[in-house]
PDB file of C-alpha atoms in Angstrom:
ATOM      1  CA  GLN M 295      -0.318  -0.296   0.354  1.00 58.00           C
ATOM      2  CA  GLN M 296       1.607   2.784  -1.146  1.00 67.00           C
ATOM      3  CA  GLN M 297       1.201   6.190   1.271  1.00 87.00           C
ATOM      4  CA  VAL M 298       2.712   8.394  -0.239  1.00 94.00           C
ATOM      5  CA  LYS M 299       1.323   9.047  -4.847  1.00 96.00           C
ATOM      6  CA  GLN M 300       3.337  10.677  -6.960  1.00 97.00           C
ATOM      7  CA  SER M 301       2.257  12.014 -10.450  1.00 96.00           C
ATOM      8  CA  PRO M 302       3.536  12.013 -12.999  1.00 97.00           C
ATOM      9  CA  GLN M 303       6.177   9.116 -13.648  1.00 96.00           C
ATOM     10  CA  SER M 304       7.768  11.578 -16.669  1.00 97.00           C
ATOM     11  CA  LEU M 305       7.332  15.157 -17.028  1.00 98.00           C
ATOM     12  CA  ILE M 306       9.035  17.034 -20.297  1.00 98.00           C
ATOM     13  CA  VAL M 307       8.873  21.030 -20.037  1.00 98.00           C
ATOM     14  CA  GLN M 308      10.232  23.184 -22.509  1.00 98.00           C
ATOM     15  CA  LYS M 309      13.482  25.331 -20.743  1.00 97.00           C
ATOM     16  CA  GLY M 310      11.976  27.958 -19.493  1.00 97.00           C
ATOM     17  CA  GLY M 311       8.805  26.590 -18.329  1.00 97.00           C
ATOM     18  CA  ILE M 312       7.036  25.723 -15.418  1.00 98.00           C
ATOM     19  CA  SER M 313       7.644  21.779 -13.694  1.00 98.00           C
ATOM     20  CA  ILE M 314       4.868  20.330 -11.622  1.00 98.00           C
ATOM     21  CA  ILE M 315       4.731  17.337  -9.737  1.00 98.00           C
ATOM     22  CA  ASN M 316       2.255  16.179  -7.764  1.00 98.00           C
ATOM     23  CA  CYS M 317       1.881  13.937  -4.608  1.00 98.00           C
ATOM     24  CA  ALA M 318      -1.092  12.751  -2.809  1.00 97.00           C
ATOM     25  CA  TYR M 319      -0.052  10.878   0.935  1.00 96.00           C
ATOM     26  CA  GLU M 320      -2.944   9.210   2.915  1.00 92.00           C
ATOM     27  CA  ASN M 321      -1.830   9.209   6.417  1.00 91.00           C
ATOM     28  CA  THR M 322      -2.760  12.884   8.914  1.00 91.00           C
ATOM     29  CA  ALA M 323      -0.692  12.525  11.280  1.00 89.00           C
ATOM     30  CA  PHE M 324       2.012  13.276   8.344  1.00 91.00           C
ATOM     31  CA  ASP M 325       4.112  16.275   9.161  1.00 89.00           C
ATOM     32  CA  TYR M 326       7.504  16.993   7.606  1.00 90.00           C
ATOM     33  CA  PHE M 327       7.312  17.059   3.911  1.00 94.00           C
ATOM     34  CA  PRO M 328      10.645  17.038   1.535  1.00 93.00           C
ATOM     35  CA  TRP M 329      11.423  17.075  -1.740  1.00 96.00           C
ATOM     36  CA  TYR M 330      14.789  15.645  -2.935  1.00 96.00           C
ATOM     37  CA  GLN M 331      16.176  15.244  -6.051  1.00 97.00           C
ATOM     38  CA  GLN M 332      18.562  12.857  -7.788  1.00 96.00           C
ATOM     39  CA  PHE M 333      20.804  12.934 -10.508  1.00 96.00           C
ATOM     40  CA  PRO M 334      22.352   9.382 -12.460  1.00 93.00           C
ATOM     41  CA  GLY M 335      23.974   7.753 -10.173  1.00 91.00           C
ATOM     42  CA  LYS M 336      24.448   9.624  -7.072  1.00 93.00           C
ATOM     43  CA  GLY M 337      21.678   9.605  -3.945  1.00 95.00           C
ATOM     44  CA  PRO M 338      19.263  11.787  -3.330  1.00 96.00           C
ATOM     45  CA  ALA M 339      19.608  15.714  -2.601  1.00 95.00           C
ATOM     46  CA  LEU M 340      17.578  17.846  -0.357  1.00 93.00           C
ATOM     47  CA  LEU M 341      15.830  20.134  -2.268  1.00 95.00           C
ATOM     48  CA  ILE M 342      13.174  21.887  -0.265  1.00 94.00           C
ATOM     49  CA  ALA M 343      10.748  20.948   2.276  1.00 92.00           C
ATOM     50  CA  ILE M 344       7.392  22.613   4.093  1.00 92.00           C
ATOM     51  CA  ARG M 345       5.673  21.694   7.513  1.00 89.00           C
ATOM     52  CA  PRO M 346       1.960  21.588   7.531  1.00 87.00           C
ATOM     53  CA  ASP M 347       1.521  25.139   9.164  1.00 89.00           C
ATOM     54  CA  VAL M 348       2.358  26.891   6.278  1.00 90.00           C
ATOM     55  CA  SER M 349       0.098  26.387   2.500  1.00 93.00           C
ATOM     56  CA  GLU M 350       3.573  27.569   1.047  1.00 95.00           C
ATOM     57  CA  LYS M 351       7.368  28.188   1.021  1.00 95.00           C
ATOM     58  CA  LYS M 352       9.445  29.185  -2.160  1.00 96.00           C
ATOM     59  CA  GLU M 353      13.542  29.332  -2.529  1.00 95.00           C
ATOM     60  CA  GLY M 354      14.692  30.722  -5.756  1.00 96.00           C
ATOM     61  CA  ARG M 355      12.734  28.852  -8.473  1.00 97.00           C
ATOM     62  CA  PHE M 356      11.350  26.145  -6.609  1.00 97.00           C
ATOM     63  CA  THR M 357       7.706  26.405  -4.468  1.00 97.00           C
ATOM     64  CA  ILE M 358       5.872  24.051  -2.447  1.00 96.00           C
ATOM     65  CA  SER M 359       2.033  24.596  -2.163  1.00 95.00           C
ATOM     66  CA  PHE M 360       0.775  22.625   0.404  1.00 95.00           C
ATOM     67  CA  ASN M 361      -2.803  21.890   0.331  1.00 94.00           C
ATOM     68  CA  LYS M 362      -3.778  20.351   3.932  1.00 93.00           C
ATOM     69  CA  SER M 363      -7.528  19.856   3.355  1.00 93.00           C
ATOM     70  CA  ALA M 364      -6.994  17.696   0.479  1.00 95.00           C
ATOM     71  CA  LYS M 365      -4.107  15.730   1.567  1.00 95.00           C
ATOM     72  CA  GLN M 366      -1.721  17.362  -1.140  1.00 96.00           C
ATOM     73  CA  PHE M 367       1.604  18.726  -2.502  1.00 97.00           C
ATOM     74  CA  SER M 368       3.145  19.418  -5.120  1.00 98.00           C
ATOM     75  CA  LEU M 369       6.740  21.030  -6.637  1.00 98.00           C
ATOM     76  CA  HIS M 370       6.526  23.605  -9.176  1.00 98.00           C
ATOM     77  CA  ILE M 371       9.786  24.583 -10.889  1.00 98.00           C
ATOM     78  CA  MET M 372       9.513  27.701 -12.657  1.00 98.00           C
ATOM     79  CA  ASP M 373      12.112  28.922 -14.686  1.00 98.00           C
ATOM     80  CA  SER M 374      12.671  24.976 -15.667  1.00 98.00           C
ATOM     81  CA  GLN M 375      16.568  24.527 -16.991  1.00 98.00           C
ATOM     82  CA  PRO M 376      18.331  21.424 -18.395  1.00 97.00           C
ATOM     83  CA  GLY M 377      20.468  21.884 -15.505  1.00 97.00           C
ATOM     84  CA  ASP M 378      17.156  20.794 -13.626  1.00 98.00           C
ATOM     85  CA  SER M 379      17.169  17.516 -15.636  1.00 98.00           C
ATOM     86  CA  ALA M 380      16.867  14.838 -12.900  1.00 97.00           C
ATOM     87  CA  THR M 381      14.637  13.221 -10.430  1.00 97.00           C
ATOM     88  CA  TYR M 382      12.538  14.134  -8.199  1.00 98.00           C
ATOM     89  CA  PHE M 383      11.477  12.157  -4.991  1.00 97.00           C
ATOM     90  CA  CYS M 384       8.413  13.449  -2.394  1.00 97.00           C
ATOM     91  CA  ALA M 385       8.202  11.854   1.153  1.00 94.00           C
ATOM     92  CA  ALA M 386       6.310  12.551   4.129  1.00 93.00           C
ATOM     93  CA  SER M 387       7.239  11.748   8.028  1.00 89.00           C
ATOM     94  CA  THR M 388       5.936  12.097  11.392  1.00 84.00           C
ATOM     95  CA  ARG M 389       8.910  12.907  13.059  1.00 68.00           C
ATOM     96  CA  PRO M 390      12.515  13.614  12.924  1.00 63.00           C
ATOM     97  CA  LEU M 391      13.882  10.161  13.194  1.00 66.00           C
ATOM     98  CA  HIS M 392      12.750   9.619   9.627  1.00 68.00           C
ATOM     99  CA  ASN M 393      11.574   6.118  11.074  1.00 75.00           C
ATOM    100  CA  ASP M 394       8.340   6.277   9.000  1.00 82.00           C
ATOM    101  CA  MET M 395       9.779   8.464   6.077  1.00 87.00           C
ATOM    102  CA  ARG M 396       7.424   7.085   2.636  1.00 91.00           C
ATOM    103  CA  PHE M 397       9.033   8.499  -0.654  1.00 94.00           C
ATOM    104  CA  GLY M 398       7.057   8.317  -3.371  1.00 95.00           C
ATOM    105  CA  ALA M 399       7.933   6.807  -6.884  1.00 95.00           C
ATOM    106  CA  GLY M 400       9.498   9.853  -8.151  1.00 96.00           C
ATOM    107  CA  THR M 401       8.945  11.639 -11.391  1.00 97.00           C
ATOM    108  CA  ARG M 402      11.727  11.516 -14.507  1.00 97.00           C
ATOM    109  CA  LEU M 403      11.961  15.440 -14.944  1.00 98.00           C
ATOM    110  CA  THR M 404      13.509  16.241 -19.079  1.00 98.00           C
ATOM    111  CA  VAL M 405      14.619  20.373 -19.286  1.00 98.00           C
ATOM    112  CA  LYS M 406      14.624  20.492 -23.747  1.00 97.00           C
ATOM    113  CA  PRO M 407      16.765  23.308 -24.408  1.00 93.00           C
TER     114      PRO M 407
ATOM    115  CA  ASN D 235      34.356  16.472   4.734  1.00 75.00           C
ATOM    116  CA  ALA D 236      33.495  13.717   2.464  1.00 82.00           C
ATOM    117  CA  GLY D 237      30.538  14.074   3.963  1.00 93.00           C
ATOM    118  CA  VAL D 238      28.551  10.280   3.553  1.00 96.00           C
ATOM    119  CA  THR D 239      31.316   7.260   2.285  1.00 97.00           C
ATOM    120  CA  GLN D 240      30.008   4.303   1.403  1.00 98.00           C
ATOM    121  CA  THR D 241      31.849   1.118  -0.393  1.00 97.00           C
ATOM    122  CA  PRO D 242      32.027  -0.507  -2.605  1.00 97.00           C
ATOM    123  CA  LYS D 243      29.741   0.966  -5.147  1.00 97.00           C
ATOM    124  CA  PHE D 244      29.143  -1.556  -7.541  1.00 97.00           C
ATOM    125  CA  GLN D 245      28.710  -5.690  -6.261  1.00 97.00           C
ATOM    126  CA  VAL D 246      27.493  -8.828  -7.188  1.00 97.00           C
ATOM    127  CA  LEU D 247      27.132 -11.777  -5.295  1.00 97.00           C
ATOM    128  CA  LYS D 248      25.574 -15.391  -5.390  1.00 97.00           C
ATOM    129  CA  THR D 249      22.334 -16.434  -3.779  1.00 98.00           C
ATOM    130  CA  GLY D 250      22.778 -17.510  -0.369  1.00 97.00           C
ATOM    131  CA  GLN D 251      25.878 -15.811  -0.027  1.00 97.00           C
ATOM    132  CA  SER D 252      26.824 -13.069   2.964  1.00 96.00           C
ATOM    133  CA  MET D 253      28.634  -9.373   2.644  1.00 96.00           C
ATOM    134  CA  THR D 254      28.634  -5.869   4.776  1.00 97.00           C
ATOM    135  CA  LEU D 255      27.726  -3.096   2.979  1.00 98.00           C
ATOM    136  CA  GLN D 256      29.943  -0.229   4.414  1.00 98.00           C
ATOM    137  CA  CYS D 257      28.568   3.540   5.814  1.00 98.00           C
ATOM    138  CA  ALA D 258      30.799   5.728   6.789  1.00 98.00           C
ATOM    139  CA  GLN D 259      30.177  10.164   7.611  1.00 97.00           C
ATOM    140  CA  ASP D 260      32.023  12.934   9.343  1.00 96.00           C
ATOM    141  CA  MET D 261      29.802  15.332  10.325  1.00 94.00           C
ATOM    142  CA  ASN D 262      29.135  13.597  13.209  1.00 93.00           C
ATOM    143  CA  HIS D 263      25.204  12.737  13.260  1.00 92.00           C
ATOM    144  CA  GLU D 264      23.288  10.994  15.268  1.00 92.00           C
ATOM    145  CA  TYR D 265      20.635  10.002  13.178  1.00 92.00           C
ATOM    146  CA  MET D 266      21.961   7.458  10.722  1.00 94.00           C
ATOM    147  CA  SER D 267      19.165   5.075   7.897  1.00 94.00           C
ATOM    148  CA  TRP D 268      19.472   2.380   5.243  1.00 96.00           C
ATOM    149  CA  TYR D 269      17.394   2.482   2.443  1.00 96.00           C
ATOM    150  CA  ARG D 270      16.986   0.513  -0.871  1.00 97.00           C
ATOM    151  CA  GLN D 271      15.926   2.510  -4.507  1.00 96.00           C
ATOM    152  CA  ASP D 272      14.018  -0.087  -6.835  1.00 94.00           C
ATOM    153  CA  PRO D 273      11.875   1.420 -10.113  1.00 87.00           C
ATOM    154  CA  GLY D 274       9.155   2.714  -9.555  1.00 83.00           C
ATOM    155  CA  MET D 275       8.729   1.887  -5.891  1.00 84.00           C
ATOM    156  CA  GLY D 276      10.686   5.083  -4.897  1.00 89.00           C
ATOM    157  CA  LEU D 277      13.006   4.562  -1.490  1.00 94.00           C
ATOM    158  CA  ARG D 278      11.644   2.138   0.928  1.00 95.00           C
ATOM    159  CA  LEU D 279      13.538   1.963   4.673  1.00 93.00           C
ATOM    160  CA  ILE D 280      15.204  -1.272   5.912  1.00 96.00           C
ATOM    161  CA  HIS D 281      16.840   0.237   9.488  1.00 96.00           C
ATOM    162  CA  TYR D 282      17.952   3.133  11.402  1.00 93.00           C
ATOM    163  CA  SER D 283      20.430   4.206  14.367  1.00 94.00           C
ATOM    164  CA  VAL D 284      19.275   7.454  16.600  1.00 91.00           C
ATOM    165  CA  GLY D 285      22.755   6.766  18.425  1.00 92.00           C
ATOM    166  CA  ALA D 286      25.482   4.483  18.528  1.00 93.00           C
ATOM    167  CA  GLY D 287      24.586   1.353  20.646  1.00 94.00           C
ATOM    168  CA  ILE D 288      20.881   1.505  19.201  1.00 94.00           C
ATOM    169  CA  THR D 289      19.017   0.006  16.213  1.00 95.00           C
ATOM    170  CA  ASP D 290      15.388  -0.904  15.067  1.00 93.00           C
ATOM    171  CA  GLN D 291      13.848  -1.232  12.053  1.00 94.00           C
ATOM    172  CA  GLY D 292      12.368   0.589   9.340  1.00 92.00           C
ATOM    173  CA  GLU D 293       9.573  -0.373   6.963  1.00 91.00           C
ATOM    174  CA  VAL D 294      12.031  -3.506   4.844  1.00 95.00           C
ATOM    175  CA  PRO D 295      13.934  -5.112   7.366  1.00 96.00           C
ATOM    176  CA  ASN D 296      13.857  -8.755   6.433  1.00 96.00           C
ATOM    177  CA  GLY D 297      17.015 -10.494   6.011  1.00 96.00           C
ATOM    178  CA  TYR D 298      19.042  -7.379   6.733  1.00 97.00           C
ATOM    179  CA  ASN D 299      20.847  -6.941   9.923  1.00 97.00           C
ATOM    180  CA  VAL D 300      22.352  -3.596  11.310  1.00 97.00           C
ATOM    181  CA  SER D 301      24.724  -2.612  13.436  1.00 96.00           C
ATOM    182  CA  ARG D 302      26.306   1.424  15.525  1.00 97.00           C
ATOM    183  CA  SER D 303      29.427   0.416  17.143  1.00 96.00           C
ATOM    184  CA  THR D 304      30.061   3.833  16.620  1.00 96.00           C
ATOM    185  CA  THR D 305      28.530   7.395  16.134  1.00 96.00           C
ATOM    186  CA  GLU D 306      30.556   7.428  12.344  1.00 97.00           C
ATOM    187  CA  ASP D 307      29.558   3.449  11.503  1.00 97.00           C
ATOM    188  CA  PHE D 308      26.638   2.458  10.457  1.00 98.00           C
ATOM    189  CA  PRO D 309      27.335  -0.875   8.024  1.00 98.00           C
ATOM    190  CA  LEU D 310      24.992  -3.503   6.494  1.00 98.00           C
ATOM    191  CA  ARG D 311      24.635  -6.823   6.393  1.00 98.00           C
ATOM    192  CA  LEU D 312      23.147  -9.173   3.761  1.00 96.00           C
ATOM    193  CA  LEU D 313      22.796 -12.475   5.890  1.00 92.00           C
ATOM    194  CA  SER D 314      21.811 -15.363   2.604  1.00 96.00           C
ATOM    195  CA  ALA D 315      21.257 -13.357  -0.304  1.00 96.00           C
ATOM    196  CA  ALA D 316      18.579 -13.050  -2.445  1.00 97.00           C
ATOM    197  CA  PRO D 317      17.875 -12.197  -6.301  1.00 97.00           C
ATOM    198  CA  SER D 318      14.635  -9.737  -4.659  1.00 96.00           C
ATOM    199  CA  GLN D 319      17.217  -8.136  -2.884  1.00 97.00           C
ATOM    200  CA  THR D 320      18.790  -6.688  -6.070  1.00 97.00           C
ATOM    201  CA  SER D 321      18.104  -2.883  -5.859  1.00 97.00           C
ATOM    202  CA  VAL D 322      20.160   0.465  -5.264  1.00 97.00           C
ATOM    203  CA  TYR D 323      20.804   1.167  -1.117  1.00 98.00           C
ATOM    204  CA  PHE D 324      21.636   4.185  -0.094  1.00 97.00           C
ATOM    205  CA  CYS D 325      22.619   5.412   3.665  1.00 97.00           C
ATOM    206  CA  ALA D 326      21.627   8.490   5.098  1.00 95.00           C
ATOM    207  CA  SER D 327      22.448  10.064   8.180  1.00 93.00           C
ATOM    208  CA  SER D 328      20.929  13.855   9.634  1.00 90.00           C
ATOM    209  CA  MET D 329      21.769  16.038  12.881  1.00 87.00           C
ATOM    210  CA  GLY D 330      18.678  14.400  14.360  1.00 76.00           C
ATOM    211  CA  GLN D 331      16.352  16.740  16.186  1.00 71.00           C
ATOM    212  CA  ALA D 332      18.410  19.775  15.711  1.00 65.00           C
ATOM    213  CA  SER D 333      17.584  19.179  12.192  1.00 72.00           C
ATOM    214  CA  TYR D 334      15.318  17.430   9.610  1.00 74.00           C
ATOM    215  CA  GLU D 335      17.565  17.026   6.664  1.00 85.00           C
ATOM    216  CA  GLN D 336      18.950  13.453   5.452  1.00 89.00           C
ATOM    217  CA  TYR D 337      22.659  13.797   3.907  1.00 93.00           C
ATOM    218  CA  PHE D 338      22.617  10.625   0.947  1.00 95.00           C
ATOM    219  CA  GLY D 339      25.440   8.882   0.257  1.00 96.00           C
ATOM    220  CA  PRO D 340      26.392   7.861  -3.800  1.00 96.00           C
ATOM    221  CA  GLY D 341      25.027   4.589  -3.670  1.00 97.00           C
ATOM    222  CA  THR D 342      25.759   0.117  -3.843  1.00 97.00           C
ATOM    223  CA  ARG D 343      24.425  -1.144  -6.692  1.00 97.00           C
ATOM    224  CA  LEU D 344      23.820  -5.013  -5.555  1.00 97.00           C
ATOM    225  CA  THR D 345      23.519  -7.944  -8.087  1.00 97.00           C
ATOM    226  CA  VAL D 346      22.183 -10.477  -6.248  1.00 97.00           C
ATOM    227  CA  THR D 347      21.969 -14.308  -9.094  1.00 96.00           C
TER     228      THR D 347
END
């Protein structure tokens, strides 16, 4: 049973466009929602994270939108660049131990020049 | 700082063989975790540790053992390798209560034939 569902599986965007990746979760106890970026052959790296007490968090070209009532959150990449081409994972957990962290299946983003 | 290091980078085992995947971090992080990454399934937590001498099971612990005798090292042992354990394994560490951010190692790609 997948507790965090991520869509789409793959995404192709033109340079300068907006990339949008969506995630939905089931466990209402989750209170930490990170997004990870992974390049081929590398480990995931934290991109941006949000707690449920805010509806939006922005860091540079990356924005997380959070809808607690719908149990959904999304990643928006503005002005997408070829260097953003990577696999993106959303995740959710209830505490900093991460022992209950659940990951989405991943979205492979390709930004065409 | 080297961050989180993992060895080996690649490994091929025959069914029934045992081996240890090594993980070390030089950031004095309290928390360390092992994940496996399989296509279409994101990352799943195998075991985690909140400090030297303390370990616990994650989402998919069967077939794996861990120990944490020092803050720096967190080896993962496969007791009797099975083809279902073919995967990419990532070690991660974090400061714990002081910060939610997890730092991942570069991964070990394991194939069991």
